Amino acid sequence: MQMKLKGDYFDGQWHLPTKAPNETIEKHSPADLSQLLWTAAIWHDHAEATIQSAEKGFATWRKLSFEDRAVFFRKYQEACKKRQDEIATALAWEVGKPLWEAKTEASALASKVDVTLSDSLDRIKTRTIKEVMPKIDGHTVMKPLGPSFVIGPFNFPCHLANGQMLSALLAGNSVIFKPSEKTIYSAQLMMECFAEAGFPKGVVNFINGTGKTAGIITGDPRIKAVFFTGSRAVGKMILKNTHQDLKKLVALELGGKNSTIIHFDASIDHALPELLRSCFLTTGQRCTSTSIIHIHRRIADSFIDQFKKTTERILVDHPVLAKTPPFMGSLIDAQAEKLYFDFCAQGLKEGAQEIIAPKKLDLEWKGHYVSPSIHYLEKADLKGKFVQEEIFGPNCCFLPYDDIDEAINAANCTEYGLAASVFTRDQRIYQQCLSDIDAGLINLNRSTVGATARLPFGGVKDSGNFRPAAVSMIDHCVSTVASLETTDDTSSKLADVVGLRA
């Protein structure tokens, strides 16, 4: 599949200069390395032009009413619906996720418009408190921040950035979107939908680039907000680049080392498919993927045996061309593949036993295909890398426990705090987990993956900086102004001022 890149989008049009680029990126499909999908040319000076465009766009866009902005949102929604299949196919080839899964992401673009308008908008409307003081009304007014920079991830190159962009735009900000350099074309298709919707010039902008491009834009004082989804390491670099700029809001959605607790009273028939999805969907390349499974000793042997047999049934194949739709496609690239095997090897060094060993798969199409893997740690070193560190790959490890306090303490041992789940019929157990586990998402009898856009999405500790996305994303796209208002211009008299000479 050949993908044509259009370059960068600013001042309401695409820009693809003929001069030599500063950097060049080649992208082969991770599902078929013989397929060169695109070659991207990167121009660093486009960063300045894009920022200037966003400044002009903000000056226009901020003056529009919510109702006027919503008109453009509906046009964007229609464009997304028309190109849904095209976007899904691009996602499958570029990311390596199965086409059925890519279709889910592509369909979420249009539906996110409805959620943003129906659930998020109300959070930033002006609030009035009548008679907050005698004869004085109080108001809280939400104002847009200014030109905002959205940096997208590779695993959901459209869906996650889409939610951040829509929230920022509805609040009145202009936006610059830089996709992951691994998934430029999928993001470009989404950007084409914004362009088709006819947003005023400079309101929505798009720039290709690497970390250097992101560094230039995040550090610029004209950028008033930075929204990033990705690794903890890059998130900390962004903080370092922006921390002295008090006029810039930074919202980070980072990784996770997520735990699932399987208590002895859990419904095994229900927990098995839920856990299969949470461990291995998207080839384990989700920030909410379950990595550690705390299993009660009373059911450990039986449950692990059933989970092993179920995992061995997972079909791994080409995301688009396979005769039977696979559960898993490929990893994103060679680096991800190496990290996956290195991580599993680290587990063996720290005493983990292999229940299913990781394997490089030799399929009809030569790509970054690996098998899912399962480990077991009888006595875990809770400070070890294998239990502490995130790995974007299809691996999970069982840790046995005897009482729920032990499981909760182990779940809290990592520096991450994104997602957790507990499978139990005992509401007291669930309430204890809800109270004591350090995570931003804690589910009962449901996997750690597949959050809803109608609730906040974000983590604690090293999984974020207390600015959750999804429905509450819009909260971080505005500044709050307090206003006292009175129409009684006779209530203040000079005679009432204490301390004046006669």
Coordinates of C-alpha atoms in Angstrom, one line a residue:
M1 CA 0.0 0.0 0.0
Q2 CA 1.4 3.3 -1.1
M3 CA 0.8 6.4 1.1
K4 CA 1.3 9.9 -0.2
L5 CA 2.3 12.5 2.4
K6 CA 1.2 16.1 1.8
G7 CA 3.7 17.7 4.2
D8 CA 2.7 20.2 6.9
Y9 CA -0.5 22.1 7.2
F10 CA -0.6 25.7 8.3
D11 CA -2.2 29.0 7.2
G12 CA -5.1 26.8 5.9
Q13 CA -3.1 24.9 3.3
W14 CA -0.6 22.0 2.8
H15 CA 3.1 22.9 2.4
L16 CA 5.6 20.6 0.8
P17 CA 8.7 22.6 -0.1
T18 CA 11.2 21.5 -2.8
K19 CA 14.3 22.4 -0.8
A20 CA 16.3 19.7 0.9
P21 CA 14.8 18.6 4.2
N22 CA 16.6 18.7 7.6
E23 CA 15.6 15.1 8.3
T24 CA 14.1 12.2 6.4
I25 CA 12.1 9.3 7.8
E26 CA 11.3 6.1 5.9
K27 CA 8.3 4.0 7.1
H28 CA 8.0 0.3 6.3
S29 CA 4.8 -1.5 7.3
P30 CA 5.6 -3.4 10.5
A31 CA 3.3 -6.2 9.2
D32 CA 5.2 -6.6 5.9
L33 CA 8.7 -5.1 5.9
S34 CA 8.9 -5.3 2.1
Q35 CA 6.2 -2.6 1.9
L36 CA 7.7 0.9 2.0
L37 CA 4.6 3.0 3.0
W38 CA 6.1 6.5 2.8
T39 CA 9.1 8.7 3.1
A40 CA 8.7 11.9 5.2
A41 CA 10.7 15.0 4.7
I42 CA 11.1 17.2 7.9
W43 CA 11.7 20.9 7.8
H44 CA 12.6 22.5 11.1
D45 CA 11.7 26.0 9.9
H46 CA 8.1 25.0 9.5
A47 CA 7.9 25.1 13.3
E48 CA 8.1 28.8 13.3
A49 CA 5.6 29.2 10.4
T50 CA 3.2 26.8 12.2
I51 CA 3.4 28.7 15.5
Q52 CA 2.7 32.0 13.7
S53 CA -0.3 30.4 11.9
A54 CA -1.7 29.2 15.3
E55 CA -1.3 32.7 16.7
K56 CA -3.4 34.2 13.9
G57 CA -5.9 31.4 14.1
F58 CA -6.4 31.9 17.9
A59 CA -7.1 35.6 17.4
T60 CA -10.1 34.6 15.2
W61 CA -11.3 31.4 16.8
R62 CA -11.5 32.6 20.4
K63 CA -14.1 35.2 19.4
L64 CA -16.6 32.6 18.1
S65 CA -19.4 31.3 20.3
F66 CA -19.7 27.7 21.3
E67 CA -22.5 27.4 18.8
D68 CA -20.4 28.7 16.0
R69 CA -17.6 26.3 16.8
A70 CA -20.0 23.4 16.9
V71 CA -20.9 24.0 13.3
F72 CA -17.3 23.2 12.3
F73 CA -17.3 20.2 14.6
R74 CA -20.3 18.7 12.8
K75 CA -18.7 19.2 9.4
Y76 CA -15.5 17.5 10.7
Q77 CA -17.7 14.7 12.1
E78 CA -19.2 14.1 8.6
A79 CA -15.8 14.1 7.0
C80 CA -14.6 11.4 9.5
K81 CA -17.6 9.2 8.8
K82 CA -17.0 9.4 5.0
R83 CA -13.3 8.4 5.4
Q84 CA -13.7 5.9 8.2
D85 CA -12.7 2.9 6.2
E86 CA -9.8 4.6 4.6
I87 CA -8.5 5.7 8.0
A88 CA -8.9 2.2 9.4
T89 CA -7.0 0.6 6.6
A90 CA -4.1 3.1 7.0
L91 CA -4.0 2.4 10.7
A92 CA -3.8 -1.4 10.2
W93 CA -0.9 -1.1 7.7
E94 CA 1.0 1.7 9.6
V95 CA 0.5 0.5 13.2
G96 CA 0.2 -3.3 12.6
K97 CA -3.1 -3.6 14.5
P98 CA -5.8 -5.9 13.1
L99 CA -8.2 -4.3 10.7
W100 CA -11.2 -5.0 13.0
E101 CA -9.4 -3.2 15.8
A102 CA -8.4 -0.3 13.5
K103 CA -12.0 0.1 12.5
T104 CA -12.9 0.6 16.1
E105 CA -10.4 3.4 16.4
A106 CA -11.5 5.0 13.1
S107 CA -15.2 5.0 14.1
A108 CA -14.3 6.7 17.5
L109 CA -13.3 9.9 15.7
A110 CA -16.8 10.9 14.7
S111 CA -18.4 9.6 17.9
K112 CA -16.0 11.7 20.0
V113 CA -17.5 14.8 18.6
D114 CA -20.9 14.0 20.2
V115 CA -19.3 13.2 23.5
T116 CA -17.3 16.5 23.5
L117 CA -20.3 18.6 22.7
S118 CA -22.7 16.8 25.0
D119 CA -20.5 15.9 28.0
S120 CA -17.5 18.2 28.0
L121 CA -18.9 21.5 26.9
D122 CA -21.0 22.0 30.0
R123 CA -17.8 21.9 32.1
I124 CA -16.5 25.2 30.7
K125 CA -19.7 27.2 30.5
T126 CA -20.0 30.3 32.6
R127 CA -21.3 29.6 36.1
T128 CA -23.3 32.2 38.1
I129 CA -24.0 32.3 41.8
K130 CA -26.8 34.8 42.5
E131 CA -26.3 37.0 45.6
V132 CA -22.9 35.5 46.3
M133 CA -22.6 38.7 48.4
P134 CA -25.4 41.2 49.2
K135 CA -26.6 42.6 45.9
I136 CA -23.6 41.1 44.1
D137 CA -23.6 38.1 41.7
G138 CA -20.6 35.9 41.3
H139 CA -19.4 34.3 38.0
T140 CA -16.8 31.9 37.0
V141 CA -15.8 32.5 33.4
M142 CA -13.6 30.1 31.4
K143 CA -11.2 31.6 28.9
P144 CA -9.1 29.7 26.3
L145 CA -5.4 29.5 26.9
G146 CA -4.0 30.2 23.5
P147 CA -2.1 28.3 20.8
S148 CA -1.9 24.6 22.0
F149 CA 0.4 21.8 21.0
V150 CA -0.8 18.2 20.8
I151 CA 1.8 15.4 20.5
G152 CA 0.3 12.1 19.6
P153 CA 1.4 8.5 20.2
F154 CA 1.9 5.7 17.7
N155 CA -0.5 3.1 19.2
F156 CA -3.6 5.2 18.8
P157 CA -2.4 7.9 16.4
C158 CA -5.9 9.3 15.6
H159 CA -8.2 8.5 18.6
L160 CA -6.1 9.9 21.4
A161 CA -5.0 13.1 19.6
N162 CA -8.5 13.6 18.3
G163 CA -9.9 13.8 21.8
Q164 CA -7.3 16.3 22.9
M165 CA -7.7 18.5 19.8
L166 CA -11.5 18.6 20.0
S167 CA -11.4 19.7 23.7
A168 CA -8.8 22.4 23.0
L169 CA -10.7 23.6 20.0
L170 CA -14.1 23.7 21.6
A171 CA -12.6 25.8 24.5
G172 CA -11.5 28.4 21.9
N173 CA -7.8 27.5 21.5
S174 CA -6.0 27.0 18.2
V175 CA -4.1 23.7 17.8
I176 CA -0.8 22.4 16.4
F177 CA -0.8 18.6 16.0
K178 CA 2.4 16.7 15.7
P179 CA 1.8 12.9 15.2
S180 CA 4.3 10.2 16.1
E181 CA 6.9 10.0 13.4
K182 CA 5.9 6.3 13.2
T183 CA 2.3 7.0 12.1
I184 CA 2.3 10.1 10.1
Y185 CA -0.1 9.0 7.3
S186 CA -3.0 7.9 9.6
A187 CA -2.7 11.2 11.4
Q188 CA -2.6 13.1 8.1
L189 CA -5.9 11.5 7.0
M190 CA -7.5 12.7 10.2
M191 CA -6.0 16.2 9.6
E192 CA -7.5 16.2 6.1
C193 CA -10.9 15.8 7.7
F194 CA -10.3 18.9 9.8
A195 CA -9.2 20.7 6.6
E196 CA -12.3 19.5 4.8
A197 CA -14.5 20.9 7.6
G198 CA -13.3 24.4 6.7
F199 CA -12.0 25.6 10.1
P200 CA -10.7 29.2 9.7
K201 CA -7.1 29.6 8.7
G202 CA -4.6 28.8 11.4
V203 CA -7.1 27.3 13.8
V204 CA -5.9 23.7 13.1
N205 CA -2.3 23.1 12.1
F206 CA -0.3 19.9 11.5
I207 CA 3.5 19.4 11.5
N208 CA 5.6 16.3 10.9
G209 CA 8.8 15.9 12.8
T210 CA 11.0 14.2 15.3
G211 CA 11.9 15.0 18.9
K212 CA 13.8 18.0 17.7
T213 CA 10.6 19.5 16.2
A214 CA 8.7 18.8 19.4
G215 CA 11.4 20.5 21.4
I216 CA 11.3 23.6 19.3
I217 CA 7.6 24.0 19.7
T218 CA 7.2 23.0 23.4
G219 CA 9.8 25.5 24.4
D220 CA 8.4 28.4 22.5
P221 CA 6.7 31.0 24.9
R222 CA 3.9 31.6 22.3
I223 CA 2.6 28.0 23.0
K224 CA 0.3 28.2 26.0
A225 CA -0.5 24.5 26.4
V226 CA 1.2 21.2 25.7
F227 CA -0.8 17.9 25.6
F228 CA 1.4 14.8 25.3
T229 CA 0.6 11.1 25.2
G230 CA 3.6 8.8 25.3
S231 CA 6.4 7.4 27.5
R232 CA 7.4 8.6 30.9
A233 CA 10.9 9.4 29.6
V234 CA 9.7 11.8 26.9
G235 CA 7.1 13.3 29.4
K236 CA 9.9 14.2 31.7
M237 CA 11.9 15.8 28.9
I238 CA 8.9 17.9 28.1
L239 CA 8.6 19.0 31.7
K240 CA 12.3 19.9 31.7
N241 CA 11.8 21.9 28.5
T242 CA 8.8 23.8 29.9
H243 CA 9.0 23.9 33.7
Q244 CA 10.3 27.5 34.0
D245 CA 7.5 28.8 31.8
L246 CA 4.7 29.6 34.2
K247 CA 2.4 30.8 31.4
K248 CA 2.3 27.3 29.9
L249 CA 0.0 24.4 30.9
V250 CA 1.4 20.9 30.4
A251 CA -0.8 17.8 30.5
L252 CA 0.9 14.4 30.4
E253 CA -0.7 11.1 29.7
L254 CA 2.1 8.6 30.3
G255 CA 2.6 4.8 30.7
G256 CA 1.5 2.2 33.1
K257 CA 2.5 -1.0 34.9
N258 CA -1.0 -2.2 35.4
S259 CA -2.3 -4.8 37.8
T260 CA -5.3 -7.1 37.7
I261 CA -6.3 -8.9 40.9
I262 CA -8.2 -12.3 40.5
H263 CA -9.7 -13.1 43.9
F264 CA -10.7 -16.7 44.7
D265 CA -14.5 -15.9 44.3
A266 CA -14.2 -14.5 40.8
S267 CA -16.2 -15.8 37.9
I268 CA -13.5 -17.6 36.0
D269 CA -15.5 -17.9 32.8
H270 CA -15.9 -14.1 32.8
A271 CA -12.4 -13.2 33.9
L272 CA -10.6 -15.3 31.2
P273 CA -11.8 -13.3 28.1
E274 CA -11.5 -10.0 30.0
L275 CA -7.9 -10.8 31.0
L276 CA -7.0 -12.0 27.5
R277 CA -8.0 -8.6 26.1
S278 CA -6.3 -6.6 28.7
C279 CA -3.0 -8.4 28.3
F280 CA -2.7 -8.9 24.6
L281 CA -5.0 -6.5 22.6
T282 CA -2.9 -4.2 20.3
T283 CA -0.1 -6.7 20.8
G284 CA 0.2 -5.4 24.4
Q285 CA 0.9 -1.9 23.1
R286 CA -1.6 0.0 25.2
C287 CA -0.7 2.1 28.2
T288 CA -3.6 0.4 30.1
S289 CA -2.5 -3.2 29.2
T290 CA -2.4 -5.6 32.2
S291 CA 1.1 -6.6 33.0
I292 CA 0.9 -8.1 36.4
I293 CA -1.8 -10.5 37.5
H294 CA -2.2 -11.0 41.2
I295 CA -3.9 -14.4 41.5
H296 CA -5.2 -15.9 44.8
R297 CA -3.3 -19.1 45.6
R298 CA -6.6 -21.0 46.1
I299 CA -7.3 -20.8 42.4
A300 CA -3.8 -20.1 41.0
D301 CA -3.0 -23.5 39.4
S302 CA -6.4 -24.0 37.8
F303 CA -6.8 -20.4 36.5
I304 CA -3.3 -20.2 35.1
D305 CA -3.7 -23.5 33.3
Q306 CA -6.9 -22.3 31.7
F307 CA -5.4 -18.9 30.8
K308 CA -2.4 -20.6 29.2
K309 CA -4.6 -22.8 27.0
T310 CA -6.7 -19.8 26.0
T311 CA -3.6 -17.7 25.2
E312 CA -2.2 -20.5 23.0
R313 CA -5.3 -20.2 20.8
I314 CA -4.5 -16.5 20.0
L315 CA -4.1 -16.1 16.2
V316 CA -1.2 -13.8 15.2
D317 CA -1.2 -12.8 11.5
H318 CA -1.2 -10.0 9.0
P319 CA -3.6 -7.2 10.1
V320 CA -5.2 -6.8 6.7
L321 CA -4.3 -9.7 4.4
A322 CA -4.8 -12.7 6.7
K323 CA -7.5 -15.1 5.6
T324 CA -8.9 -15.2 9.1
P325 CA -9.0 -12.0 11.2
P326 CA -6.2 -12.3 13.8
F327 CA -6.4 -11.4 17.5
M328 CA -2.9 -9.8 17.3
G329 CA -0.9 -8.2 14.5
S330 CA 2.6 -7.0 14.7
L331 CA 4.7 -4.9 17.1
I332 CA 5.4 -1.4 15.8
D333 CA 9.1 -1.7 14.9
A334 CA 12.4 -3.5 15.4
Q335 CA 13.1 -1.5 18.6
A336 CA 9.8 -2.6 20.1
E337 CA 10.6 -6.2 19.2
K338 CA 14.0 -6.1 20.8
L339 CA 12.7 -4.5 24.0
Y340 CA 10.0 -7.2 24.3
F341 CA 12.6 -10.0 24.2
D342 CA 15.0 -8.1 26.4
F343 CA 12.2 -7.6 29.0
C344 CA 11.3 -11.3 29.0
A345 CA 14.9 -12.2 29.5
Q346 CA 15.1 -9.8 32.4
G347 CA 12.2 -11.7 34.0
L348 CA 14.2 -14.9 33.9
K349 CA 17.1 -13.2 35.5
E350 CA 14.8 -12.1 38.3
G351 CA 13.5 -15.6 38.9
A352 CA 10.4 -15.7 36.7
Q353 CA 9.3 -19.0 35.3
E354 CA 8.1 -19.3 31.7
I355 CA 4.6 -20.6 31.2
I356 CA 4.6 -19.5 27.6
A357 CA 8.0 -18.4 26.2
P358 CA 8.1 -15.4 23.8
K359 CA 8.9 -16.4 20.2
K360 CA 9.7 -14.6 17.0
L361 CA 7.1 -15.8 14.5
D362 CA 8.0 -16.7 10.9
L363 CA 4.9 -16.0 8.9
E364 CA 4.1 -15.6 5.2
W365 CA 4.7 -11.8 5.6
K366 CA 8.0 -10.8 7.1
G367 CA 7.2 -8.4 9.9
H368 CA 7.6 -7.8 13.6
Y369 CA 5.4 -10.7 14.7
V370 CA 5.9 -12.2 18.1
S371 CA 3.9 -14.7 20.2
P372 CA 2.3 -13.6 23.5
S373 CA 4.2 -14.8 26.6
I374 CA 3.3 -15.6 30.2
H375 CA 5.5 -15.7 33.3
Y376 CA 5.0 -16.7 36.9
L377 CA 6.9 -15.3 39.9
E378 CA 6.4 -17.3 43.1
K379 CA 8.3 -14.8 45.2
A380 CA 8.6 -11.5 43.4
D381 CA 11.3 -8.9 44.0
L382 CA 9.0 -5.9 44.1
K383 CA 11.9 -3.6 43.3
G384 CA 13.0 -5.6 40.3
K385 CA 12.9 -4.2 36.8
F386 CA 10.6 -7.0 35.6
V387 CA 7.9 -6.0 38.1
Q388 CA 8.5 -2.3 38.0
E389 CA 9.0 -1.3 34.4
E390 CA 6.5 -0.9 31.6
I391 CA 6.9 -3.0 28.4
F392 CA 4.9 -2.3 25.3
G393 CA 4.5 -5.9 24.3
P394 CA 2.3 -9.0 24.8
N395 CA 3.6 -10.2 28.2
C396 CA 2.0 -10.8 31.5
C397 CA 3.2 -12.3 34.8
F398 CA 1.3 -14.0 37.5
L399 CA 2.1 -13.3 41.2
P400 CA 0.3 -15.4 43.8
Y401 CA -1.2 -13.9 47.0
D402 CA -2.9 -15.2 50.1
D403 CA -4.8 -12.1 51.3
I404 CA -6.0 -9.0 49.6
D405 CA -3.7 -6.6 51.5
E406 CA -0.7 -8.5 50.0
A407 CA -2.1 -8.1 46.5
I408 CA -2.8 -4.4 47.0
N409 CA 0.7 -3.7 48.4
A410 CA 2.2 -5.5 45.4
A411 CA 0.0 -3.5 43.0
N412 CA 1.2 -0.3 44.5
C413 CA 4.9 -1.2 44.3
T414 CA 5.6 0.5 41.0
E415 CA 6.2 4.1 40.2
Y416 CA 3.3 4.0 37.8
G417 CA -0.4 4.4 38.7
L418 CA -2.6 4.3 35.6
A419 CA -5.0 1.3 35.6
A420 CA -6.0 -1.6 37.8
S421 CA -8.9 -4.1 38.0
V422 CA -10.2 -6.6 40.5
F423 CA -12.3 -9.6 39.8
T424 CA -14.4 -10.5 42.8
R425 CA -18.0 -11.0 43.9
D426 CA -17.3 -9.3 47.2
Q427 CA -18.1 -5.6 47.2
R428 CA -16.0 -5.1 50.4
I429 CA -12.9 -6.4 48.5
Y430 CA -13.6 -4.1 45.6
Q431 CA -14.2 -1.1 47.9
Q432 CA -10.9 -1.7 49.6
C433 CA -9.1 -1.9 46.2
L434 CA -10.9 1.3 45.1
S435 CA -9.7 3.0 48.3
D436 CA -6.1 1.7 48.6
I437 CA -4.8 1.1 45.0
D438 CA -2.8 4.0 43.6
A439 CA -4.3 4.3 40.1
G440 CA -6.4 6.7 38.1
L441 CA -8.6 3.9 36.7
I442 CA -9.9 1.0 38.9
N443 CA -12.4 -1.4 37.5
L444 CA -14.6 -4.2 39.0
N445 CA -14.9 -7.4 37.0
R446 CA -13.7 -5.6 33.9
S447 CA -10.4 -5.4 32.1
T448 CA -7.9 -2.5 32.4
V449 CA -8.3 -1.7 28.7
G450 CA -11.2 0.0 26.9
A451 CA -12.0 3.2 28.9
T452 CA -15.0 5.3 28.1
A453 CA -14.7 8.9 26.8
R454 CA -17.5 10.0 29.2
L455 CA -15.3 9.5 32.3
P456 CA -11.9 11.0 33.1
F457 CA -8.9 9.1 31.8
G458 CA -5.5 9.5 33.5
G459 CA -3.1 8.2 36.1
V460 CA -1.2 9.2 39.2
K461 CA 2.5 8.9 40.1
D462 CA 4.6 8.5 36.9
S463 CA 1.5 7.8 34.8
G464 CA 0.5 11.5 34.5
N465 CA 0.5 14.9 36.2
F466 CA -3.1 15.0 37.5
R467 CA -4.6 16.3 34.3
P468 CA -6.8 13.4 33.1
A469 CA -8.0 13.2 29.5
A470 CA -11.3 12.1 28.0
V471 CA -14.3 14.0 29.3
S472 CA -12.2 16.1 31.7
M473 CA -9.6 17.0 29.1
I474 CA -11.4 20.2 28.4
D475 CA -10.8 21.3 32.1
H476 CA -7.1 21.8 31.2
C477 CA -7.9 23.9 28.0
V478 CA -9.1 26.9 29.9
S479 CA -8.1 29.4 32.6
T480 CA -10.7 30.2 35.2
V481 CA -11.7 33.9 35.9
A482 CA -13.7 34.9 38.9
S483 CA -16.0 37.9 38.5
L484 CA -18.1 39.9 41.0
E485 CA -20.9 41.9 39.4
T486 CA -23.4 44.4 40.8
T487 CA -25.9 46.6 39.0
D488 CA -26.4 48.7 42.2
D489 CA -24.2 51.7 41.6
T490 CA -25.6 53.5 44.6
S491 CA -24.5 51.1 47.4
S492 CA -21.0 52.5 47.9
K493 CA -20.7 55.9 49.5
L494 CA -17.6 57.9 50.4
A495 CA -19.0 58.5 53.8
D496 CA -18.7 54.8 54.6
V497 CA -15.0 54.7 54.0
V498 CA -13.2 54.4 57.4
G499 CA -10.0 56.4 58.0
L500 CA -10.5 59.6 55.9
R501 CA -9.9 63.1 57.3
A502 CA -12.9 65.2 57.8

